[in-house]
XYZ file of N, CA and C in Angstrom:
858
model
N 133.689 -102.317 63.309
C 132.890 -101.437 62.446
C 131.958 -100.544 63.270
N 131.311 -101.189 64.282
C 130.422 -100.411 65.131
C 131.198 -99.361 65.908
N 132.401 -99.730 66.357
C 133.218 -98.783 67.089
C 133.592 -97.594 66.215
N 133.897 -97.883 64.940
C 134.261 -96.809 63.999
C 133.093 -95.866 63.768
N 131.880 -96.478 63.617
C 130.690 -95.661 63.398
C 130.409 -94.783 64.610
N 130.561 -95.345 65.794
C 130.333 -94.579 67.013
C 131.316 -93.433 67.125
N 132.545 -93.681 66.734
C 133.569 -92.631 66.774
C 133.218 -91.480 65.837
N 132.733 -91.852 64.652
C 132.369 -90.812 63.682
C 131.211 -89.952 64.194
N 130.236 -90.627 64.833
C 129.085 -89.888 65.376
C 129.546 -88.920 66.460
N 130.407 -89.422 67.338
C 130.906 -88.565 68.407
C 131.733 -87.405 67.865
N 132.364 -87.593 66.750
C 133.201 -86.553 66.152
C 132.379 -85.522 65.388
N 131.332 -86.006 64.693
C 130.550 -85.128 63.815
C 129.540 -84.291 64.600
N 128.870 -84.892 65.599
C 127.809 -84.195 66.318
C 128.290 -82.890 66.958
N 129.442 -82.884 67.655
C 129.910 -81.603 68.215
C 130.162 -80.541 67.158
N 130.658 -80.966 65.985
C 130.898 -80.010 64.909
C 129.595 -79.359 64.472
N 128.539 -80.195 64.328
C 127.243 -79.670 63.915
C 126.683 -78.720 64.964
N 126.776 -79.137 66.249
C 126.229 -78.321 67.331
C 126.912 -76.962 67.423
N 128.234 -76.972 67.343
C 128.966 -75.723 67.492
C 128.895 -74.840 66.259
N 128.559 -75.411 65.113
C 128.475 -74.612 63.891
C 127.130 -73.922 63.758
N 126.119 -74.416 64.489
C 124.799 -73.803 64.411
C 124.716 -72.572 65.316
N 123.903 -71.588 64.887
C 123.659 -70.412 65.721
C 122.735 -70.798 66.871
N 122.982 -70.232 68.058
C 122.106 -70.559 69.172
C 120.868 -69.671 69.148
N 120.014 -69.806 70.144
C 118.721 -69.124 70.143
C 118.861 -67.604 70.166
N 119.942 -67.115 70.809
C 120.117 -65.668 70.901
C 120.546 -65.063 69.571
N 121.319 -65.802 68.797
C 121.649 -65.350 67.443
C 120.383 -65.240 66.608
N 119.516 -66.234 66.754
C 118.265 -66.231 65.986
C 117.376 -65.055 66.395
N 117.287 -64.832 67.714
C 116.492 -63.699 68.194
C 117.048 -62.372 67.684
N 118.366 -62.256 67.693
C 118.994 -61.020 67.242
C 118.663 -60.724 65.791
N 118.661 -61.764 64.970
C 118.341 -61.585 63.549
C 116.874 -61.219 63.361
N 115.984 -61.942 64.061
C 114.554 -61.700 63.909
C 114.151 -60.312 64.397
N 114.739 -59.884 65.507
C 114.340 -58.620 66.120
C 115.255 -57.456 65.758
N 116.208 -57.717 64.887
C 117.105 -56.660 64.394
C 117.813 -55.942 65.535
N 118.395 -56.725 66.446
C 119.129 -56.130 67.556
C 120.341 -55.358 67.063
N 120.651 -54.228 67.698
C 121.900 -53.533 67.358
C 123.089 -54.364 67.827
N 124.231 -54.167 67.199
C 125.401 -54.974 67.534
C 125.899 -54.694 68.947
N 125.802 -53.428 69.371
C 126.265 -53.053 70.706
C 125.101 -52.429 71.469
N 125.003 -52.742 72.769
C 123.773 -52.444 73.498
C 123.825 -51.219 74.399
N 124.935 -50.973 75.063
C 124.986 -49.957 76.103
C 126.033 -48.900 75.774
N 125.644 -47.644 75.899
C 126.590 -46.558 75.683
C 127.491 -46.362 76.892
N 128.422 -45.438 76.763
C 129.362 -45.160 77.854
C 129.242 -43.690 78.252
N 129.640 -43.387 79.490
C 129.529 -42.030 80.023
C 130.895 -41.541 80.467
N 131.217 -40.319 80.064
C 132.452 -39.650 80.460
C 132.077 -38.417 81.279
N 132.795 -38.163 82.347
C 132.550 -36.982 83.176
C 133.753 -36.050 83.112
N 133.473 -34.763 82.931
C 134.518 -33.746 82.848
C 134.129 -32.539 83.703
N 135.092 -31.713 84.001
C 134.841 -30.411 84.624
C 135.290 -29.332 83.648
N 134.493 -28.289 83.539
C 134.812 -27.205 82.622
C 134.595 -25.870 83.328
N 135.678 -25.166 83.552
C 135.614 -23.874 84.224
C 135.315 -22.779 83.209
N 134.397 -21.901 83.557
C 133.987 -20.849 82.630
C 134.671 -19.528 82.967
N 135.080 -18.833 81.930
C 135.617 -17.484 82.124
C 134.507 -16.438 82.073
N 133.318 -16.851 81.679
C 132.189 -15.928 81.585
C 131.357 -15.893 82.860
N 131.348 -17.013 83.600
C 130.607 -17.117 84.853
C 131.544 -17.744 85.871
N 131.474 -17.274 87.088
C 132.342 -17.824 88.134
C 131.797 -19.180 88.575
N 132.047 -20.178 87.746
C 131.513 -21.510 88.007
C 132.347 -22.550 87.267
N 132.554 -23.688 87.923
C 133.117 -24.856 87.266
C 131.975 -25.841 87.069
N 131.652 -26.132 85.826
C 130.494 -26.968 85.513
C 130.888 -28.436 85.407
N 129.968 -29.279 85.872
C 130.099 -30.720 85.677
C 129.498 -31.060 84.319
N 130.298 -31.659 83.452
C 129.847 -32.012 82.106
C 129.796 -33.538 81.996
N 128.625 -34.039 81.652
C 128.419 -35.483 81.487
C 128.199 -35.765 80.002
N 128.952 -36.703 79.466
C 128.900 -36.993 78.030
C 128.547 -38.454 77.824
N 127.408 -38.693 77.221
C 126.987 -40.042 76.869
C 127.380 -40.312 75.421
N 128.187 -41.344 75.228
C 128.579 -41.765 73.890
C 127.810 -43.026 73.529
N 127.206 -43.084 72.353
C 126.338 -44.211 72.005
C 127.115 -45.523 71.875
N 126.417 -46.659 71.883
C 127.078 -47.965 71.928
C 128.124 -48.217 70.843
N 127.894 -47.712 69.656
C 128.828 -48.018 68.565
C 129.974 -47.017 68.450
N 130.023 -46.029 69.350
C 130.959 -44.915 69.154
C 132.397 -45.384 68.969
N 132.861 -46.307 69.784
C 134.255 -46.745 69.719
C 134.491 -47.840 68.682
N 133.459 -48.153 67.911
C 133.567 -49.211 66.911
C 133.337 -48.684 65.499
N 133.286 -47.372 65.352
C 133.039 -46.774 64.045
C 133.690 -45.401 63.997
N 133.722 -44.806 62.818
C 134.267 -43.454 62.692
C 133.194 -42.461 62.225
N 131.920 -42.838 62.333
C 130.855 -41.960 61.857
C 130.572 -40.842 62.855
N 129.793 -39.855 62.419
C 129.376 -38.755 63.291
C 127.967 -39.024 63.812
N 127.612 -38.334 64.905
C 126.335 -38.576 65.578
C 125.623 -37.256 65.860
N 124.274 -37.261 65.830
C 123.528 -36.087 66.284
C 123.869 -35.770 67.733
N 123.767 -34.495 68.089
C 124.112 -34.044 69.436
C 122.872 -33.518 70.149
N 122.696 -33.951 71.398
C 121.649 -33.417 72.266
C 122.318 -32.818 73.493
N 122.099 -31.521 73.727
C 122.648 -30.833 74.898
C 121.503 -30.533 75.849
N 121.672 -30.889 77.121
C 120.618 -30.634 78.094
C 121.164 -29.942 79.333
N 120.332 -29.102 79.912
C 120.666 -28.443 81.176
C 120.126 -29.286 82.333
N 120.451 -28.860 83.548
C 119.981 -29.573 84.744
C 120.363 -31.045 84.716
N 121.635 -31.305 84.435
C 122.097 -32.682 84.306
C 121.879 -33.483 85.577
N 121.809 -32.813 86.730
C 121.649 -33.511 88.006
C 120.365 -34.314 88.070
N 119.336 -33.932 87.304
C 118.133 -34.772 87.262
C 117.834 -35.294 85.860
N 118.280 -34.611 84.831
C 117.867 -34.965 83.477
C 118.795 -35.948 82.780
N 120.079 -35.930 83.118
C 121.031 -36.723 82.345
C 120.788 -38.227 82.508
N 120.534 -38.680 83.726
C 120.294 -40.106 83.935
C 119.081 -40.601 83.173
N 118.014 -39.794 83.157
C 116.819 -40.153 82.397
C 117.144 -40.228 80.912
N 117.901 -39.248 80.428
C 118.246 -39.211 79.005
C 119.115 -40.408 78.617
N 120.091 -40.731 79.450
C 120.970 -41.875 79.174
C 120.165 -43.170 79.118
N 119.320 -43.404 80.105
C 118.559 -44.644 80.159
C 117.553 -44.748 79.015
N 116.892 -43.640 78.704
C 115.944 -43.650 77.586
C 116.654 -43.967 76.277
N 117.814 -43.368 76.084
C 118.551 -43.592 74.845
C 118.953 -45.061 74.708
N 119.528 -45.635 75.752
C 119.910 -47.050 75.692
C 118.711 -47.945 75.415
N 117.603 -47.693 76.120
C 116.425 -48.544 75.978
C 115.794 -48.414 74.602
N 115.648 -47.172 74.115
C 114.984 -46.962 72.831
C 115.858 -47.396 71.662
N 117.168 -47.364 71.850
C 118.068 -47.877 70.814
C 117.894 -49.376 70.627
N 117.615 -50.077 71.728
C 117.521 -51.533 71.655
C 116.390 -51.995 70.750
N 115.378 -51.141 70.564
C 114.269 -51.491 69.674
C 114.294 -50.693 68.378
N 115.357 -49.916 68.183
C 115.499 -49.165 66.933
C 114.555 -47.986 66.810
N 114.047 -47.481 67.934
C 113.090 -46.370 67.860
C 113.746 -45.035 67.552
N 114.994 -44.882 67.948
C 115.737 -43.650 67.670
C 117.128 -44.008 67.180
N 117.786 -43.098 66.488
C 119.176 -43.347 66.095
C 120.114 -43.135 67.280
N 121.341 -43.542 67.139
C 122.335 -43.270 68.168
C 122.643 -41.779 68.204
N 122.728 -41.239 69.401
C 123.021 -39.821 69.581
C 124.064 -39.650 70.684
N 124.760 -38.531 70.646
C 125.630 -38.126 71.745
C 124.837 -37.162 72.625
N 124.865 -37.384 73.927
C 124.137 -36.526 74.869
C 125.146 -35.836 75.774
N 125.009 -34.531 75.917
C 125.882 -33.752 76.792
C 125.014 -33.055 77.844
N 125.287 -33.340 79.101
C 124.551 -32.723 80.196
C 125.393 -31.701 80.932
N 124.783 -30.575 81.289
C 125.467 -29.498 82.010
C 124.901 -29.420 83.428
N 125.778 -29.475 84.415
C 125.337 -29.372 85.802
C 126.379 -28.675 86.654
N 126.109 -28.587 87.934
C 127.076 -28.038 88.886
C 126.774 -28.646 90.248
N 127.735 -28.591 91.138
C 127.554 -29.135 92.479
C 127.178 -28.004 93.444
N 125.985 -28.100 93.981
C 125.538 -27.142 94.981
C 124.469 -27.829 95.819
N 124.703 -27.947 97.117
C 123.813 -28.727 97.970
C 122.871 -27.861 98.799
N 123.154 -26.598 98.938
C 122.254 -25.690 99.633
C 121.118 -25.295 98.692
N 119.884 -25.481 99.148
C 118.734 -25.281 98.258
C 118.660 -23.861 97.712
N 118.827 -22.871 98.561
C 118.721 -21.487 98.108
C 119.802 -21.176 97.083
N 121.035 -21.603 97.352
C 122.123 -21.346 96.411
C 121.943 -22.137 95.120
N 121.388 -23.334 95.245
C 121.104 -24.145 94.063
C 120.133 -23.420 93.130
N 119.035 -22.930 93.703
C 118.039 -22.201 92.897
C 118.629 -20.908 92.359
N 119.436 -20.234 93.177
C 120.045 -18.980 92.746
C 120.918 -19.210 91.502
N 121.696 -20.285 91.513
C 122.577 -20.561 90.381
C 121.794 -20.972 89.134
N 120.743 -21.748 89.329
C 119.915 -22.146 88.178
C 119.319 -20.921 87.503
N 118.733 -20.039 88.300
C 118.094 -18.868 87.716
C 119.131 -17.914 87.135
N 120.303 -17.854 87.756
C 121.408 -17.054 87.210
C 121.723 -17.478 85.776
N 121.788 -18.780 85.558
C 122.200 -19.305 84.256
C 121.062 -19.343 83.238
N 119.865 -19.677 83.679
C 118.828 -20.116 82.749
C 117.679 -19.144 82.540
N 117.465 -18.212 83.467
C 116.245 -17.413 83.437
C 116.498 -15.990 82.932
N 115.943 -15.697 81.777
C 116.004 -14.341 81.221
C 115.258 -13.371 82.127
N 115.804 -12.176 82.295
C 115.147 -11.113 83.071
C 115.068 -9.852 82.228
N 113.875 -9.265 82.169
C 113.681 -8.070 81.364
C 113.527 -6.801 82.159
N 113.354 -6.917 83.470
C 113.167 -5.740 84.313
C 114.372 -5.547 85.219
N 114.569 -4.322 85.653
C 115.749 -3.986 86.459
C 115.786 -4.766 87.774
N 114.639 -4.982 88.371
C 114.615 -5.697 89.648
C 115.201 -7.094 89.526
N 114.942 -7.768 88.416
C 115.364 -9.155 88.249
C 116.693 -9.300 87.513
N 117.146 -8.260 86.833
C 118.381 -8.371 86.063
C 119.597 -8.676 86.932
N 119.554 -8.256 88.194
C 120.686 -8.508 89.089
C 120.869 -9.999 89.370
N 119.821 -10.791 89.116
C 119.892 -12.229 89.370
C 120.206 -13.043 88.115
N 120.242 -12.396 86.970
C 120.355 -13.125 85.711
C 121.683 -12.864 85.009
N 122.339 -13.959 84.611
C 123.518 -13.882 83.753
C 123.306 -14.788 82.536
N 122.080 -14.743 82.020
C 121.702 -15.685 80.974
C 122.557 -15.522 79.713
N 122.930 -14.295 79.373
C 123.775 -14.088 78.197
C 125.180 -14.635 78.438
N 125.677 -14.524 79.656
C 126.988 -15.086 79.983
C 126.952 -16.615 79.912
N 125.843 -17.193 80.361
C 125.718 -18.652 80.273
C 125.651 -19.088 78.810
N 124.969 -18.308 77.983
C 124.988 -18.589 76.542
C 126.417 -18.587 76.008
N 127.213 -17.612 76.436
C 128.601 -17.549 75.969
C 129.395 -18.771 76.436
N 129.114 -19.224 77.654
C 129.760 -20.443 78.130
C 129.421 -21.622 77.220
N 128.139 -21.765 76.894
C 127.712 -22.879 76.051
C 128.297 -22.762 74.651
N 128.198 -21.582 74.051
C 128.590 -21.411 72.652
C 130.100 -21.320 72.450
N 130.797 -20.671 73.385
C 132.220 -20.380 73.173
C 133.163 -21.294 73.935
N 132.648 -22.009 74.935
C 133.513 -22.881 75.730
C 133.095 -24.348 75.639
N 131.828 -24.624 75.899
C 131.378 -26.018 75.870
C 131.351 -26.591 74.459
N 130.676 -25.912 73.542
C 130.513 -26.463 72.189
C 131.846 -26.672 71.470
N 132.787 -25.725 71.525
C 134.080 -25.983 70.880
C 134.792 -27.209 71.456
N 134.697 -27.414 72.768
C 135.310 -28.590 73.377
C 134.666 -29.874 72.860
N 133.332 -29.896 72.802
C 132.620 -31.083 72.322
C 132.933 -31.345 70.856
N 132.937 -30.301 70.048
C 133.182 -30.459 68.616
C 134.614 -30.906 68.326
N 135.551 -30.492 69.164
C 136.944 -30.880 68.959
C 137.211 -32.313 69.409
N 136.591 -32.734 70.491
C 136.931 -34.023 71.089
C 136.034 -35.178 70.658
N 134.853 -34.875 70.115
C 133.914 -35.942 69.798
C 133.360 -35.753 68.389
N 132.959 -36.857 67.788
C 132.489 -36.839 66.406
C 130.982 -36.552 66.385
N 130.642 -35.307 66.246
C 129.232 -34.934 66.205
C 128.861 -34.457 64.808
N 127.585 -34.619 64.487
C 127.021 -34.084 63.255
C 126.670 -32.619 63.523
N 127.479 -31.718 63.023
C 127.300 -30.304 63.340
C 126.043 -29.701 62.725
N 125.394 -30.431 61.839
C 124.148 -29.937 61.256
C 122.919 -30.429 62.006
N 123.138 -31.211 63.064
C 122.006 -31.810 63.774
C 122.218 -31.709 65.284
N 121.997 -30.509 65.822
C 122.175 -30.256 67.254
C 120.819 -29.897 67.869
N 120.517 -30.517 68.990
C 119.244 -30.300 69.668
C 119.491 -29.830 71.095
N 118.668 -28.896 71.556
C 118.729 -28.418 72.937
C 117.533 -28.946 73.697
N 117.776 -29.419 74.921
C 116.705 -29.835 75.820
C 116.762 -29.027 77.106
N 115.639 -28.416 77.468
C 115.560 -27.680 78.725
C 114.205 -27.868 79.358
N 114.198 -28.031 80.678
C 112.950 -28.224 81.416
C 112.823 -27.147 82.480
N 111.622 -26.595 82.642
C 111.339 -25.554 83.620
C 112.210 -24.322 83.309
N 113.097 -23.924 84.224
C 113.983 -22.796 83.913
C 114.855 -23.108 82.702
N 115.197 -24.382 82.513
C 115.965 -24.770 81.327
C 115.217 -24.484 80.040
N 113.890 -24.641 80.064
C 113.086 -24.293 78.897
C 113.096 -22.790 78.666
N 113.131 -22.003 79.751
C 113.277 -20.546 79.597
C 114.536 -20.226 78.802
N 115.632 -20.897 79.154
C 116.884 -20.666 78.432
C 116.748 -21.092 76.969
N 116.052 -22.200 76.720
C 115.846 -22.643 75.342
C 115.074 -21.628 74.518
N 114.048 -21.029 75.113
C 113.271 -20.001 74.410
C 114.134 -18.764 74.166
N 114.956 -18.415 75.144
C 115.889 -17.301 74.973
C 116.835 -17.564 73.801
N 117.366 -18.789 73.721
C 118.237 -19.140 72.597
C 117.484 -19.046 71.277
N 116.278 -19.576 71.269
C 115.467 -19.579 70.052
C 115.296 -18.169 69.499
N 115.092 -17.202 70.392
C 114.835 -15.826 69.978
C 116.124 -15.048 69.715
N 117.085 -15.155 70.634
C 118.282 -14.325 70.575
C 119.448 -14.960 69.813
N 119.558 -16.276 69.853
C 120.711 -16.969 69.245
C 120.235 -18.219 68.514
N 119.434 -18.050 67.490
C 118.771 -19.193 66.861
C 119.695 -20.125 66.080
N 120.921 -19.727 65.813
C 121.802 -20.554 64.992
C 122.590 -21.583 65.801
N 122.494 -21.532 67.124
C 123.286 -22.452 67.937
C 122.752 -23.877 67.861
N 121.410 -24.029 67.845
C 120.798 -25.351 67.782
C 119.779 -25.417 66.657
N 119.558 -26.628 66.178
C 118.595 -26.864 65.112
C 117.203 -27.172 65.663
N 117.161 -27.952 66.747
C 115.888 -28.393 67.314
C 115.846 -28.116 68.815
N 114.620 -28.114 69.361
C 114.443 -27.745 70.762
C 113.402 -28.643 71.430
N 113.718 -29.084 72.639
C 112.752 -29.742 73.515
C 112.540 -28.809 74.697
N 111.318 -28.294 74.829
C 111.024 -27.243 75.808
C 109.889 -27.712 76.706
N 110.237 -28.100 77.946
C 109.249 -28.639 78.855
C 108.910 -27.692 79.990
N 107.620 -27.438 80.189
C 107.109 -26.664 81.323
C 107.879 -25.374 81.583
N 107.945 -24.463 80.628
C 108.677 -23.204 80.851
C 108.164 -22.457 82.080
N 109.091 -21.849 82.832
C 108.719 -21.104 84.034
C 108.466 -19.637 83.727
N 107.401 -19.358 83.026
C 107.132 -17.985 82.599
C 106.820 -17.045 83.756
N 106.496 -17.591 84.926
C 106.151 -16.760 86.083
C 107.299 -15.837 86.486
N 108.539 -16.258 86.197
C 109.716 -15.491 86.611
C 109.693 -14.096 85.989
N 110.012 -13.101 86.767
C 110.101 -11.709 86.302
C 108.812 -11.244 85.626
N 107.690 -11.559 86.280
C 106.395 -11.047 85.788
C 106.146 -11.367 84.315
N 106.571 -12.580 83.927
C 106.302 -13.101 82.577
C 106.982 -12.276 81.470
N 108.152 -11.727 81.776
C 108.850 -10.929 80.766
C 109.282 -11.781 79.575
N 109.595 -13.068 79.807
C 109.969 -13.950 78.700
C 108.768 -14.231 77.797
N 107.608 -14.354 78.388
C 106.397 -14.555 77.591
C 106.122 -13.324 76.732
N 106.382 -12.144 77.293
C 106.210 -10.915 76.523
C 107.214 -10.840 75.379
N 108.463 -11.241 75.648
C 109.447 -11.249 74.576
C 109.063 -12.243 73.485
N 108.495 -13.381 73.892
C 108.021 -14.368 72.921
C 106.901 -13.780 72.065
N 105.987 -13.056 72.714
C 104.881 -12.418 72.001
C 105.388 -11.429 70.954
N 106.452 -10.727 71.285
C 106.997 -9.713 70.389
C 107.815 -10.307 69.241
N 108.390 -11.502 69.458
C 109.384 -12.008 68.506
C 108.966 -13.262 67.733
N 108.310 -14.202 68.392
C 108.124 -15.516 67.779
C 107.123 -15.571 66.623
N 106.066 -14.762 66.618
C 105.149 -14.855 65.475
C 105.814 -14.574 64.131
N 106.847 -13.753 64.116
C 107.527 -13.422 62.858
C 108.918 -14.053 62.758
N 109.257 -14.897 63.727
C 110.578 -15.530 63.734
C 110.674 -16.541 62.607
N 111.793 -16.514 61.888
C 111.957 -17.425 60.761
C 113.313 -18.114 60.836
N 113.340 -19.434 61.032
C 114.620 -20.140 61.091
C 115.267 -20.244 59.718
N 116.612 -20.301 59.708
C 117.327 -20.452 58.445
C 117.148 -21.853 57.870
N 117.095 -22.837 58.772
C 116.946 -24.228 58.362
C 115.701 -24.824 59.005
N 115.305 -25.996 58.535
C 114.149 -26.655 59.128
C 114.409 -26.925 60.601
N 113.449 -26.537 61.420
C 113.592 -26.623 62.878
C 112.374 -27.299 63.475
N 112.638 -28.181 64.428
C 111.555 -28.838 65.154
C 111.568 -28.416 66.618
N 110.374 -28.243 67.149
C 110.217 -27.956 68.577
C 109.213 -28.940 69.152
N 109.590 -29.597 70.234
C 108.650 -30.404 71.005
C 108.475 -29.694 72.336
N 107.282 -29.211 72.607
C 107.038 -28.485 73.856
C 105.883 -29.130 74.596
N 106.026 -29.240 75.918
C 105.048 -29.985 76.700
C 104.870 -29.369 78.082
N 103.785 -29.799 78.732
C 103.489 -29.355 80.093
C 102.565 -30.385 80.727
N 102.545 -30.451 82.057
C 101.610 -31.315 82.751
C 100.287 -30.613 82.988
N 99.225 -31.390 83.111
C 97.895 -30.818 83.344
C 97.869 -29.997 84.635
N 98.553 -30.499 85.673
C 98.579 -29.800 86.964
C 99.909 -29.073 87.135
N 100.296 -28.395 86.102
C 101.570 -27.689 86.037
C 101.250 -26.239 85.700
N 102.213 -25.536 85.123
C 102.004 -24.140 84.721
C 101.371 -24.103 83.332
N 100.201 -24.744 83.229
C 99.632 -25.003 81.911
C 99.008 -23.769 81.261
N 98.507 -22.823 82.051
C 97.886 -21.636 81.438
C 98.913 -20.792 80.689
N 100.070 -20.547 81.314
C 101.132 -19.805 80.627
C 101.616 -20.569 79.407
N 101.718 -21.890 79.530
C 102.157 -22.710 78.398
C 101.161 -22.619 77.241
N 99.888 -22.597 77.551
C 98.871 -22.470 76.503
C 98.993 -21.121 75.791
N 99.337 -20.080 76.544
C 99.585 -18.777 75.909
C 100.801 -18.840 74.994
N 101.839 -19.534 75.449
C 103.035 -19.722 74.628
C 102.690 -20.508 73.355
N 101.871 -21.516 73.506
C 101.411 -22.299 72.352
C 100.704 -21.401 71.339
N 99.826 -20.539 71.822
C 99.095 -19.627 70.928
C 100.043 -18.685 70.195
N 101.087 -18.247 70.901
C 102.074 -17.361 70.281
C 102.800 -18.086 69.160
N 103.258 -19.305 69.427
C 103.986 -20.063 68.404
C 103.097 -20.411 67.213
N 101.838 -20.671 67.483
C 100.921 -21.053 66.397
C 100.686 -19.916 65.403
N 101.026 -18.707 65.794
C 100.888 -17.572 64.881
C 102.030 -17.515 63.861
N 103.081 -18.288 64.117
C 104.217 -18.292 63.192
C 103.846 -19.072 61.934
N 104.075 -18.461 60.788
C 103.688 -19.097 59.536
C 104.836 -19.678 58.743
N 106.017 -19.783 59.340
C 107.174 -20.285 58.607
C 107.000 -21.752 58.245
N 107.280 -22.085 56.982
C 107.179 -23.478 56.565
C 108.414 -24.286 56.976
N 109.379 -23.622 57.588
C 110.568 -24.324 58.081
C 110.445 -24.710 59.556
N 109.369 -24.273 60.189
C 109.178 -24.538 61.606
C 108.074 -25.565 61.799
N 108.401 -26.643 62.524
C 107.438 -27.699 62.823
C 107.390 -27.862 64.340
N 106.190 -27.752 64.921
C 106.056 -27.764 66.375
C 105.048 -28.824 66.799
N 105.416 -29.575 67.834
C 104.509 -30.538 68.464
C 104.195 -30.039 69.863
N 102.898 -29.884 70.172
C 102.445 -29.427 71.477
C 101.818 -30.612 72.214
N 102.217 -30.824 73.462
C 101.684 -31.976 74.198
C 101.377 -31.599 75.641
N 100.106 -31.745 76.032
C 99.693 -31.572 77.411
C 99.442 -32.963 77.993
N 100.137 -33.282 79.091
C 100.051 -34.606 79.692
C 99.008 -34.618 80.802
N 97.941 -35.351 80.561
C 96.839 -35.439 81.515
C 97.322 -36.065 82.827
N 96.919 -35.457 83.927
C 97.221 -35.997 85.240
C 98.639 -35.761 85.724
N 99.474 -35.104 84.924
C 100.884 -34.918 85.278
C 101.098 -33.597 86.003
N 102.066 -33.619 86.923
C 102.450 -32.418 87.648
C 103.796 -31.917 87.130
N 104.264 -30.830 87.721
C 105.549 -30.267 87.295
C 106.704 -31.216 87.590
N 106.581 -31.988 88.649
C 107.707 -32.827 89.058
C 107.735 -34.195 88.392
N 106.633 -34.630 87.791
C 106.670 -35.958 87.164
C 106.433 -35.966 85.665
N 106.282 -34.788 85.057
C 105.967 -34.780 83.631
C 107.191 -35.056 82.759
N 108.382 -34.644 83.219
C 109.561 -34.802 82.362
C 109.860 -36.263 82.025
N 109.868 -37.190 83.007
C 110.143 -38.591 82.648
C 109.118 -39.174 81.686
N 107.868 -38.679 81.737
C 106.849 -39.154 80.804
C 107.074 -38.602 79.399
N 107.444 -37.333 79.341
C 107.498 -36.638 78.057
C 108.779 -36.885 77.286
N 109.891 -37.080 77.978
C 111.183 -37.110 77.295
C 111.282 -38.196 76.223
N 110.841 -39.441 76.471
C 110.911 -40.441 75.389
C 110.117 -40.032 74.150
N 108.949 -39.420 74.366
C 108.149 -38.968 73.226
C 108.833 -37.821 72.487
N 109.536 -36.981 73.232
C 110.295 -35.904 72.589
C 111.390 -36.473 71.695
N 112.092 -37.494 72.174
C 113.133 -38.132 71.355
C 112.536 -38.705 70.069
N 111.391 -39.355 70.193
C 110.735 -39.912 69.004
C 110.387 -38.820 68.009
N 109.877 -37.713 68.510
C 109.469 -36.632 67.612
C 110.666 -35.981 66.928
N 111.717 -35.740 67.676
C 112.885 -35.063 67.113
C 113.645 -35.961 66.153
N 113.788 -37.233 66.491
C 114.707 -38.093 65.748
C 114.046 -39.163 64.885
N 112.760 -39.435 65.090
C 112.175 -40.547 64.344
C 110.772 -40.240 63.887
N 110.601 -39.042 63.344
C 109.295 -38.633 62.857
C 109.486 -37.824 61.573
N 109.821 -38.501 60.476
C 110.135 -37.774 59.232
C 109.022 -36.834 58.815
N 109.418 -35.664 58.375
C 108.437 -34.667 57.920
C 107.889 -35.081 56.562
N 106.579 -35.041 56.441
C 105.944 -35.430 55.169
C 106.221 -34.409 54.080
């Protein structure tokens, strides 16, 4: 009889142990963990017919992408060589706590190791020029055509994006390009993250264009802008840009201005980018 009882105990206890959820299941339920934790990255090359350049395209797909058929908001960023890794890591980390929704991130970059040529190509693509002296260095409209007519159709065809929710991120010269898009091609993106614009280029011609256009600019749909600068950065020009935007009275435009105390031009982006994601994706308008 005792042997039979012992056998039953040995048989039942493993069943009970294996049927119970372990501590990680309990933590997942309590903390509302997402089912999948880490997104995936795809790298492509895309040759442009508008600019003599083959661009490196980095595509971050959110953790659930291959486990669902839903669409995702799209974030496109320039300067992928420094910005894409930060964006990927921030997205994975902030998703783990449910601070932002899953998004697809597309980074645009190119390979150039010579400093002068690197800067030349960045300004070629991103920096608007209004005067004859600087126009020879700028192909900003051609770069827009690359983004709108070559990159975006490829992304929309190959990946499931929410075409009503596209955001542009640009820092420094990239922010110059974002402001150019906002003024000249406002229908390409819905929202904008504009960090430390380089208004010094071409004797502040972009700031002048902003002065002429943005106070009366009216978006077709609700648009959010998160714009920031470091305290020890190009903050005076940014403050002028802030004043220009504040003159806009459109009820469809919502802007967050952020000056980061103690930050310089080279360290403000990693500080600001997570807050920009929160503002764009997890800050419902009242």
